[in-house]
């Protein structure tokens, strides 16, 4: 049990992330149980839950917290950025080492790609094409790398652009590398809960010479609504060392190149 009290801003963020993860794991959990778990007052939990409701992560019904995130939905970009940081950092280091300076890369709105982008921008200039506003902001702050933003309708939860204009711009491109992630992998296929996002991922793959999938250990054995690719469609898959040996063995049979980051 955590020590009683509301604590620092950082402690508050950690507690809220844990509440969201507990709700996802349990499906539903009471405010009273959460207050006891974290050693805080029920009022503090209600404030935390209200903040999570604004992000679309949970809903509160009669003192019970229900998960809004499932295999059929996706968390906000801000929330996803805080999840599995160590694994994403390791994957990013491994993936960035595979890309020569000056290459053209197309990047989706996956938070895993943001970690890779940080490493790439440390290495040197690149030509980055993306529909992600988070990616665009990072590249715009770089003094050397070029940036092309795929325009379309803004999706606030993903902090990215979607729609017909994005597809039209992608179809006119030819790039060296494509970086993608997914919401889940099930039976050698990659899934995402939203058709519009799944379609953009598929379109990006079609215009890239080298297709790279970035997935941490939490993505395996998770199925969602829309399949956008088979694992065998990727030239490189990068995962972290917490991925089970059984899954790693399956990946080696399915993909062209597997890199396990540690």
PDB file of C-alpha atoms in Angstrom:
ATOM      1  CA  UNK A   1       0.000   0.000   0.000  1.00  0.00           C
ATOM      2  CA  UNK A   2       1.239   3.487  -0.815  1.00  0.00           C
ATOM      3  CA  UNK A   3       1.787   5.997   1.960  1.00  0.00           C
ATOM      4  CA  UNK A   4      -1.254   8.085   2.780  1.00  0.00           C
ATOM      5  CA  UNK A   5      -1.505  11.517   1.173  1.00  0.00           C
ATOM      6  CA  UNK A   6      -1.931  13.124  -2.191  1.00  0.00           C
ATOM      7  CA  UNK A   7       1.830  13.513  -2.739  1.00  0.00           C
ATOM      8  CA  UNK A   8       3.721  15.264  -5.505  1.00  0.00           C
ATOM      9  CA  UNK A   9       2.576  15.963  -9.041  1.00  0.00           C
ATOM     10  CA  UNK A  10       4.781  13.109 -10.259  1.00  0.00           C
ATOM     11  CA  UNK A  11       3.274  10.800  -7.647  1.00  0.00           C
ATOM     12  CA  UNK A  12      -0.184  11.856  -8.765  1.00  0.00           C
ATOM     13  CA  UNK A  13       0.629  10.978 -12.384  1.00  0.00           C
ATOM     14  CA  UNK A  14       2.002   7.595 -11.392  1.00  0.00           C
ATOM     15  CA  UNK A  15      -1.077   6.860  -9.272  1.00  0.00           C
ATOM     16  CA  UNK A  16      -3.441   7.811 -12.088  1.00  0.00           C
ATOM     17  CA  UNK A  17      -1.540   5.653 -14.561  1.00  0.00           C
ATOM     18  CA  UNK A  18      -1.774   2.744 -12.143  1.00  0.00           C
ATOM     19  CA  UNK A  19      -5.499   3.315 -11.602  1.00  0.00           C
ATOM     20  CA  UNK A  20      -6.060   3.190 -15.360  1.00  0.00           C
ATOM     21  CA  UNK A  21      -4.010   0.022 -15.694  1.00  0.00           C
ATOM     22  CA  UNK A  22      -5.798  -1.659 -12.772  1.00  0.00           C
ATOM     23  CA  UNK A  23      -9.166  -0.746 -14.297  1.00  0.00           C
ATOM     24  CA  UNK A  24      -8.122  -2.243 -17.640  1.00  0.00           C
ATOM     25  CA  UNK A  25      -6.877  -5.429 -15.968  1.00  0.00           C
ATOM     26  CA  UNK A  26      -9.923  -5.845 -13.698  1.00  0.00           C
ATOM     27  CA  UNK A  27     -12.622  -4.364 -15.934  1.00  0.00           C
ATOM     28  CA  UNK A  28     -14.278  -2.687 -12.949  1.00  0.00           C
ATOM     29  CA  UNK A  29     -13.003  -1.751  -9.491  1.00  0.00           C
ATOM     30  CA  UNK A  30     -14.475   0.252  -6.613  1.00  0.00           C
ATOM     31  CA  UNK A  31     -13.292   3.672  -5.475  1.00  0.00           C
ATOM     32  CA  UNK A  32     -13.096   2.324  -1.921  1.00  0.00           C
ATOM     33  CA  UNK A  33     -10.744  -0.451  -3.012  1.00  0.00           C
ATOM     34  CA  UNK A  34      -8.512   2.020  -4.882  1.00  0.00           C
ATOM     35  CA  UNK A  35      -8.392   4.362  -1.884  1.00  0.00           C
ATOM     36  CA  UNK A  36      -7.253   1.470   0.291  1.00  0.00           C
ATOM     37  CA  UNK A  37      -4.775   0.256  -2.343  1.00  0.00           C
ATOM     38  CA  UNK A  38      -3.029   3.627  -2.625  1.00  0.00           C
ATOM     39  CA  UNK A  39      -3.474   4.818   0.942  1.00  0.00           C
ATOM     40  CA  UNK A  40      -5.354   7.969  -0.050  1.00  0.00           C
ATOM     41  CA  UNK A  41      -8.822   9.328   0.656  1.00  0.00           C
ATOM     42  CA  UNK A  42     -11.813   8.410  -1.532  1.00  0.00           C
ATOM     43  CA  UNK A  43     -12.013  12.106  -2.509  1.00  0.00           C
ATOM     44  CA  UNK A  44      -8.479  11.919  -3.928  1.00  0.00           C
ATOM     45  CA  UNK A  45      -9.448   8.857  -5.952  1.00  0.00           C
ATOM     46  CA  UNK A  46     -12.552  10.649  -7.251  1.00  0.00           C
ATOM     47  CA  UNK A  47     -10.311  13.510  -8.439  1.00  0.00           C
ATOM     48  CA  UNK A  48      -7.979  11.041 -10.124  1.00  0.00           C
ATOM     49  CA  UNK A  49     -10.873   9.251 -11.798  1.00  0.00           C
ATOM     50  CA  UNK A  50     -12.339  12.559 -13.015  1.00  0.00           C
ATOM     51  CA  UNK A  51      -9.011  13.350 -14.697  1.00  0.00           C
ATOM     52  CA  UNK A  52      -8.924   9.896 -16.298  1.00  0.00           C
ATOM     53  CA  UNK A  53     -12.525  10.290 -17.483  1.00  0.00           C
ATOM     54  CA  UNK A  54     -11.521  13.462 -19.345  1.00  0.00           C
ATOM     55  CA  UNK A  55      -8.906  11.394 -21.207  1.00  0.00           C
ATOM     56  CA  UNK A  56     -11.514   8.774 -22.074  1.00  0.00           C
ATOM     57  CA  UNK A  57      -9.692   6.061 -20.140  1.00  0.00           C
ATOM     58  CA  UNK A  58     -12.320   5.193 -17.519  1.00  0.00           C
ATOM     59  CA  UNK A  59     -15.908   5.900 -16.544  1.00  0.00           C
ATOM     60  CA  UNK A  60     -17.340   6.221 -13.030  1.00  0.00           C
ATOM     61  CA  UNK A  61     -20.670   4.545 -12.251  1.00  0.00           C
ATOM     62  CA  UNK A  62     -22.051   4.510  -8.690  1.00  0.00           C
ATOM     63  CA  UNK A  63     -18.674   4.402  -6.964  1.00  0.00           C
ATOM     64  CA  UNK A  64     -17.174   1.896  -9.376  1.00  0.00           C
ATOM     65  CA  UNK A  65     -14.478   2.656 -11.944  1.00  0.00           C
ATOM     66  CA  UNK A  66     -15.009   0.964 -15.323  1.00  0.00           C
ATOM     67  CA  UNK A  67     -12.277   0.670 -17.961  1.00  0.00           C
ATOM     68  CA  UNK A  68     -12.974   2.461 -21.230  1.00  0.00           C
ATOM     69  CA  UNK A  69      -9.848   1.064 -22.910  1.00  0.00           C
ATOM     70  CA  UNK A  70     -10.135  -2.414 -24.351  1.00  0.00           C
ATOM     71  CA  UNK A  71      -9.055  -4.356 -27.419  1.00  0.00           C
ATOM     72  CA  UNK A  72     -11.753  -2.361 -29.247  1.00  0.00           C
ATOM     73  CA  UNK A  73     -10.459   1.084 -28.281  1.00  0.00           C
ATOM     74  CA  UNK A  74      -7.206   2.979 -27.878  1.00  0.00           C
ATOM     75  CA  UNK A  75      -5.847   5.198 -25.126  1.00  0.00           C
ATOM     76  CA  UNK A  76      -4.853   8.803 -25.676  1.00  0.00           C
ATOM     77  CA  UNK A  77      -1.366   9.598 -26.963  1.00  0.00           C
ATOM     78  CA  UNK A  78      -0.421  11.303 -23.682  1.00  0.00           C
ATOM     79  CA  UNK A  79      -1.330   8.206 -21.681  1.00  0.00           C
ATOM     80  CA  UNK A  80       0.416   5.799 -24.074  1.00  0.00           C
ATOM     81  CA  UNK A  81       3.617   7.835 -23.858  1.00  0.00           C
ATOM     82  CA  UNK A  82       3.895   6.981 -20.154  1.00  0.00           C
ATOM     83  CA  UNK A  83       3.484   3.226 -20.613  1.00  0.00           C
ATOM     84  CA  UNK A  84       6.370   0.711 -20.817  1.00  0.00           C
ATOM     85  CA  UNK A  85       9.012   3.408 -21.123  1.00  0.00           C
ATOM     86  CA  UNK A  86      12.027   1.173 -20.516  1.00  0.00           C
ATOM     87  CA  UNK A  87      10.927  -1.309 -23.180  1.00  0.00           C
ATOM     88  CA  UNK A  88      10.207   1.461 -25.682  1.00  0.00           C
ATOM     89  CA  UNK A  89      13.586   3.089 -24.985  1.00  0.00           C
ATOM     90  CA  UNK A  90      15.390  -0.205 -25.622  1.00  0.00           C
ATOM     91  CA  UNK A  91      13.425  -0.823 -28.810  1.00  0.00           C
ATOM     92  CA  UNK A  92      14.171   2.718 -29.967  1.00  0.00           C
ATOM     93  CA  UNK A  93      17.935   2.300 -29.540  1.00  0.00           C
ATOM     94  CA  UNK A  94      17.891  -0.958 -31.474  1.00  0.00           C
ATOM     95  CA  UNK A  95      15.732   0.386 -34.304  1.00  0.00           C
ATOM     96  CA  UNK A  96      17.568   3.697 -34.722  1.00  0.00           C
ATOM     97  CA  UNK A  97      20.874   1.871 -35.178  1.00  0.00           C
ATOM     98  CA  UNK A  98      19.446   0.232 -38.318  1.00  0.00           C
ATOM     99  CA  UNK A  99      18.722   3.502 -40.137  1.00  0.00           C
ATOM    100  CA  UNK A 100      21.458   5.398 -42.035  1.00  0.00           C
ATOM    101  CA  UNK A 101      21.729   9.152 -41.608  1.00  0.00           C
ATOM    102  CA  UNK A 102      19.879  11.075 -44.295  1.00  0.00           C
ATOM    103  CA  UNK A 103      17.266   8.393 -44.992  1.00  0.00           C
ATOM    104  CA  UNK A 104      13.663   9.258 -45.743  1.00  0.00           C
ATOM    105  CA  UNK A 105      11.260   7.799 -43.185  1.00  0.00           C
ATOM    106  CA  UNK A 106       7.495   7.752 -42.827  1.00  0.00           C
ATOM    107  CA  UNK A 107       6.244   7.534 -39.248  1.00  0.00           C
ATOM    108  CA  UNK A 108       2.755   6.834 -37.928  1.00  0.00           C
ATOM    109  CA  UNK A 109       1.181   8.180 -34.728  1.00  0.00           C
ATOM    110  CA  UNK A 110       2.384   5.336 -32.499  1.00  0.00           C
ATOM    111  CA  UNK A 111       4.104   6.506 -29.334  1.00  0.00           C
ATOM    112  CA  UNK A 112       6.785   3.839 -29.868  1.00  0.00           C
ATOM    113  CA  UNK A 113       7.828   5.783 -32.948  1.00  0.00           C
ATOM    114  CA  UNK A 114       8.340   8.927 -30.878  1.00  0.00           C
ATOM    115  CA  UNK A 115      11.012   7.168 -28.856  1.00  0.00           C
ATOM    116  CA  UNK A 116      12.781   6.086 -32.061  1.00  0.00           C
ATOM    117  CA  UNK A 117      12.553   9.586 -33.438  1.00  0.00           C
ATOM    118  CA  UNK A 118      14.374  10.960 -30.391  1.00  0.00           C
ATOM    119  CA  UNK A 119      17.270   8.585 -31.096  1.00  0.00           C
ATOM    120  CA  UNK A 120      17.314   9.330 -34.821  1.00  0.00           C
ATOM    121  CA  UNK A 121      17.422  13.085 -34.337  1.00  0.00           C
ATOM    122  CA  UNK A 122      20.449  12.611 -32.072  1.00  0.00           C
ATOM    123  CA  UNK A 123      22.243  10.773 -34.900  1.00  0.00           C
ATOM    124  CA  UNK A 124      21.816  13.313 -37.673  1.00  0.00           C
ATOM    125  CA  UNK A 125      19.407  14.780 -40.230  1.00  0.00           C
ATOM    126  CA  UNK A 126      16.558  12.806 -41.773  1.00  0.00           C
ATOM    127  CA  UNK A 127      13.614  13.487 -44.048  1.00  0.00           C
ATOM    128  CA  UNK A 128      10.609  12.707 -41.851  1.00  0.00           C
ATOM    129  CA  UNK A 129       7.056  12.304 -43.150  1.00  0.00           C
ATOM    130  CA  UNK A 130       4.230  11.851 -40.648  1.00  0.00           C
ATOM    131  CA  UNK A 131       0.579  12.338 -39.770  1.00  0.00           C
ATOM    132  CA  UNK A 132       1.448  12.656 -36.064  1.00  0.00           C
ATOM    133  CA  UNK A 133       1.433  16.111 -34.517  1.00  0.00           C
ATOM    134  CA  UNK A 134       3.701  14.886 -31.716  1.00  0.00           C
ATOM    135  CA  UNK A 135       6.257  13.683 -34.257  1.00  0.00           C
ATOM    136  CA  UNK A 136       5.917  16.877 -36.283  1.00  0.00           C
ATOM    137  CA  UNK A 137       6.614  19.033 -33.226  1.00  0.00           C
ATOM    138  CA  UNK A 138       9.771  17.074 -32.420  1.00  0.00           C
ATOM    139  CA  UNK A 139      11.122  17.305 -35.957  1.00  0.00           C
ATOM    140  CA  UNK A 140      10.192  20.986 -36.240  1.00  0.00           C
ATOM    141  CA  UNK A 141      12.385  21.642 -33.207  1.00  0.00           C
ATOM    142  CA  UNK A 142      15.314  19.987 -34.979  1.00  0.00           C
ATOM    143  CA  UNK A 143      17.679  22.360 -36.773  1.00  0.00           C
ATOM    144  CA  UNK A 144      18.661  19.920 -39.538  1.00  0.00           C
ATOM    145  CA  UNK A 145      15.969  17.345 -40.348  1.00  0.00           C
ATOM    146  CA  UNK A 146      13.336  18.022 -43.006  1.00  0.00           C
ATOM    147  CA  UNK A 147       9.644  17.565 -42.229  1.00  0.00           C
ATOM    148  CA  UNK A 148       6.557  16.813 -44.310  1.00  0.00           C
ATOM    149  CA  UNK A 149       3.204  16.680 -42.520  1.00  0.00           C
ATOM    150  CA  UNK A 150       0.394  14.613 -44.020  1.00  0.00           C
ATOM    151  CA  UNK A 151      -2.611  16.900 -43.699  1.00  0.00           C
ATOM    152  CA  UNK A 152      -6.147  15.823 -42.887  1.00  0.00           C
ATOM    153  CA  UNK A 153      -8.775  15.881 -40.147  1.00  0.00           C
ATOM    154  CA  UNK A 154      -7.380  16.244 -36.630  1.00  0.00           C
ATOM    155  CA  UNK A 155      -8.057  13.378 -34.204  1.00  0.00           C
ATOM    156  CA  UNK A 156      -7.589  14.821 -30.722  1.00  0.00           C
ATOM    157  CA  UNK A 157      -7.233  11.517 -28.834  1.00  0.00           C
ATOM    158  CA  UNK A 158      -4.396  10.411 -31.137  1.00  0.00           C
ATOM    159  CA  UNK A 159      -2.942  13.893 -31.710  1.00  0.00           C
ATOM    160  CA  UNK A 160      -2.738  12.993 -35.396  1.00  0.00           C
ATOM    161  CA  UNK A 161      -4.297  13.694 -38.794  1.00  0.00           C
ATOM    162  CA  UNK A 162      -6.543  11.265 -40.676  1.00  0.00           C
ATOM    163  CA  UNK A 163      -8.886  11.153 -43.652  1.00  0.00           C
ATOM    164  CA  UNK A 164      -8.792  11.074 -47.460  1.00  0.00           C
ATOM    165  CA  UNK A 165      -6.138  13.828 -47.856  1.00  0.00           C
ATOM    166  CA  UNK A 166      -3.684  11.734 -45.828  1.00  0.00           C
ATOM    167  CA  UNK A 167      -4.173   8.726 -48.118  1.00  0.00           C
ATOM    168  CA  UNK A 168      -3.748  10.869 -51.240  1.00  0.00           C
ATOM    169  CA  UNK A 169      -0.460  12.295 -49.996  1.00  0.00           C
ATOM    170  CA  UNK A 170       0.877   8.886 -48.949  1.00  0.00           C
ATOM    171  CA  UNK A 171       0.122   7.392 -52.368  1.00  0.00           C
ATOM    172  CA  UNK A 172       2.396   9.950 -54.046  1.00  0.00           C
ATOM    173  CA  UNK A 173       5.415   9.006 -51.912  1.00  0.00           C
ATOM    174  CA  UNK A 174       8.359   6.628 -52.113  1.00  0.00           C
ATOM    175  CA  UNK A 175      10.470   6.390 -48.934  1.00  0.00           C
ATOM    176  CA  UNK A 176      13.354   4.391 -47.511  1.00  0.00           C
ATOM    177  CA  UNK A 177      11.849   3.340 -44.174  1.00  0.00           C
ATOM    178  CA  UNK A 178       8.441   3.012 -42.559  1.00  0.00           C
ATOM    179  CA  UNK A 179       8.114   2.871 -38.758  1.00  0.00           C
ATOM    180  CA  UNK A 180       4.878   1.483 -37.316  1.00  0.00           C
ATOM    181  CA  UNK A 181       3.460  -0.048 -34.197  1.00  0.00           C
ATOM    182  CA  UNK A 182       0.087  -1.643 -33.482  1.00  0.00           C
ATOM    183  CA  UNK A 183      -2.439  -2.124 -30.696  1.00  0.00           C
ATOM    184  CA  UNK A 184      -2.121  -5.880 -30.728  1.00  0.00           C
ATOM    185  CA  UNK A 185      -0.677  -8.947 -32.442  1.00  0.00           C
ATOM    186  CA  UNK A 186      -2.692 -12.134 -32.684  1.00  0.00           C
ATOM    187  CA  UNK A 187      -1.987 -15.223 -34.806  1.00  0.00           C
ATOM    188  CA  UNK A 188       0.787 -13.512 -36.787  1.00  0.00           C
ATOM    189  CA  UNK A 189      -1.367 -10.502 -37.695  1.00  0.00           C
ATOM    190  CA  UNK A 190      -1.283  -6.849 -36.587  1.00  0.00           C
ATOM    191  CA  UNK A 191      -4.432  -5.072 -35.419  1.00  0.00           C
ATOM    192  CA  UNK A 192      -5.743  -1.629 -34.515  1.00  0.00           C
ATOM    193  CA  UNK A 193      -9.171  -0.726 -33.071  1.00  0.00           C
ATOM    194  CA  UNK A 194      -9.875   2.125 -35.522  1.00  0.00           C
ATOM    195  CA  UNK A 195     -10.366   1.562 -39.243  1.00  0.00           C
ATOM    196  CA  UNK A 196      -9.065   5.001 -40.240  1.00  0.00           C
ATOM    197  CA  UNK A 197      -5.772   4.490 -38.379  1.00  0.00           C
ATOM    198  CA  UNK A 198      -5.387   0.897 -39.576  1.00  0.00           C
ATOM    199  CA  UNK A 199      -5.835   2.063 -43.172  1.00  0.00           C
ATOM    200  CA  UNK A 200      -3.152   4.732 -42.815  1.00  0.00           C
ATOM    201  CA  UNK A 201      -0.687   2.196 -41.420  1.00  0.00           C
ATOM    202  CA  UNK A 202      -1.320  -0.118 -44.361  1.00  0.00           C
ATOM    203  CA  UNK A 203      -0.913   2.724 -46.864  1.00  0.00           C
ATOM    204  CA  UNK A 204       2.390   3.790 -45.288  1.00  0.00           C
ATOM    205  CA  UNK A 205       3.752   0.260 -45.611  1.00  0.00           C
ATOM    206  CA  UNK A 206       3.035   0.181 -49.338  1.00  0.00           C
ATOM    207  CA  UNK A 207       5.292   3.164 -50.121  1.00  0.00           C
ATOM    208  CA  UNK A 208       8.335   2.116 -48.051  1.00  0.00           C
ATOM    209  CA  UNK A 209      11.351   0.101 -49.147  1.00  0.00           C
ATOM    210  CA  UNK A 210      11.958  -1.218 -45.615  1.00  0.00           C
ATOM    211  CA  UNK A 211       9.000  -1.785 -43.297  1.00  0.00           C
ATOM    212  CA  UNK A 212       9.798  -1.876 -39.581  1.00  0.00           C
ATOM    213  CA  UNK A 213       7.395  -2.901 -36.794  1.00  0.00           C
ATOM    214  CA  UNK A 214       8.114  -1.740 -33.236  1.00  0.00           C
ATOM    215  CA  UNK A 215       6.275  -3.725 -30.549  1.00  0.00           C
ATOM    216  CA  UNK A 216       6.934  -4.265 -26.865  1.00  0.00           C
ATOM    217  CA  UNK A 217       6.020  -7.456 -25.024  1.00  0.00           C
ATOM    218  CA  UNK A 218       2.571  -6.197 -23.982  1.00  0.00           C
ATOM    219  CA  UNK A 219       1.287  -6.210 -27.575  1.00  0.00           C
ATOM    220  CA  UNK A 220       1.381  -9.961 -28.136  1.00  0.00           C
ATOM    221  CA  UNK A 221      -1.695 -12.185 -27.897  1.00  0.00           C
ATOM    222  CA  UNK A 222      -3.925  -9.115 -28.127  1.00  0.00           C
ATOM    223  CA  UNK A 223      -6.509  -8.899 -30.884  1.00  0.00           C
ATOM    224  CA  UNK A 224      -8.438  -5.822 -31.930  1.00  0.00           C
ATOM    225  CA  UNK A 225     -11.000  -4.959 -34.573  1.00  0.00           C
ATOM    226  CA  UNK A 226      -9.080  -4.179 -37.760  1.00  0.00           C
ATOM    227  CA  UNK A 227      -6.220  -6.191 -39.216  1.00  0.00           C
ATOM    228  CA  UNK A 228      -3.831  -4.084 -41.294  1.00  0.00           C
ATOM    229  CA  UNK A 229      -0.862  -6.401 -41.910  1.00  0.00           C
ATOM    230  CA  UNK A 230       0.657  -9.824 -41.382  1.00  0.00           C
ATOM    231  CA  UNK A 231       3.944 -10.079 -39.507  1.00  0.00           C
ATOM    232  CA  UNK A 232       5.488 -11.510 -42.676  1.00  0.00           C
ATOM    233  CA  UNK A 233       4.765  -8.195 -44.446  1.00  0.00           C
ATOM    234  CA  UNK A 234       7.475  -6.493 -42.368  1.00  0.00           C
ATOM    235  CA  UNK A 235      11.164  -6.561 -43.216  1.00  0.00           C
ATOM    236  CA  UNK A 236      12.190  -5.991 -39.591  1.00  0.00           C
ATOM    237  CA  UNK A 237      10.421  -6.512 -36.262  1.00  0.00           C
ATOM    238  CA  UNK A 238      11.973  -5.014 -33.121  1.00  0.00           C
ATOM    239  CA  UNK A 239      10.742  -6.081 -29.690  1.00  0.00           C
ATOM    240  CA  UNK A 240      12.113  -6.066 -26.138  1.00  0.00           C
ATOM    241  CA  UNK A 241      13.720  -8.821 -24.079  1.00  0.00           C
ATOM    242  CA  UNK A 242      10.617  -9.254 -21.897  1.00  0.00           C
ATOM    243  CA  UNK A 243       8.896 -10.886 -24.867  1.00  0.00           C
ATOM    244  CA  UNK A 244       8.682 -14.584 -24.017  1.00  0.00           C
ATOM    245  CA  UNK A 245      11.094 -17.048 -25.635  1.00  0.00           C
ATOM    246  CA  UNK A 246       8.105 -18.915 -27.050  1.00  0.00           C
ATOM    247  CA  UNK A 247       6.852 -15.792 -28.821  1.00  0.00           C
ATOM    248  CA  UNK A 248      10.377 -14.950 -29.981  1.00  0.00           C
ATOM    249  CA  UNK A 249      10.653 -18.417 -31.543  1.00  0.00           C
ATOM    250  CA  UNK A 250       7.343 -17.902 -33.341  1.00  0.00           C
ATOM    251  CA  UNK A 251       8.468 -14.493 -34.574  1.00  0.00           C
ATOM    252  CA  UNK A 252      11.671 -15.941 -36.027  1.00  0.00           C
ATOM    253  CA  UNK A 253       9.537 -18.250 -38.147  1.00  0.00           C
ATOM    254  CA  UNK A 254       7.168 -15.479 -39.259  1.00  0.00           C
ATOM    255  CA  UNK A 255       9.334 -12.418 -39.923  1.00  0.00           C
ATOM    256  CA  UNK A 256      12.301 -11.717 -42.168  1.00  0.00           C
ATOM    257  CA  UNK A 257      14.491 -10.201 -39.426  1.00  0.00           C
ATOM    258  CA  UNK A 258      13.885 -10.122 -35.688  1.00  0.00           C
ATOM    259  CA  UNK A 259      15.781  -7.830 -33.326  1.00  0.00           C
ATOM    260  CA  UNK A 260      15.364  -8.278 -29.565  1.00  0.00           C
ATOM    261  CA  UNK A 261      16.412  -5.166 -27.659  1.00  0.00           C
ATOM    262  CA  UNK A 262      17.849  -5.389 -24.161  1.00  0.00           C
TER     263      UNK A 262
END
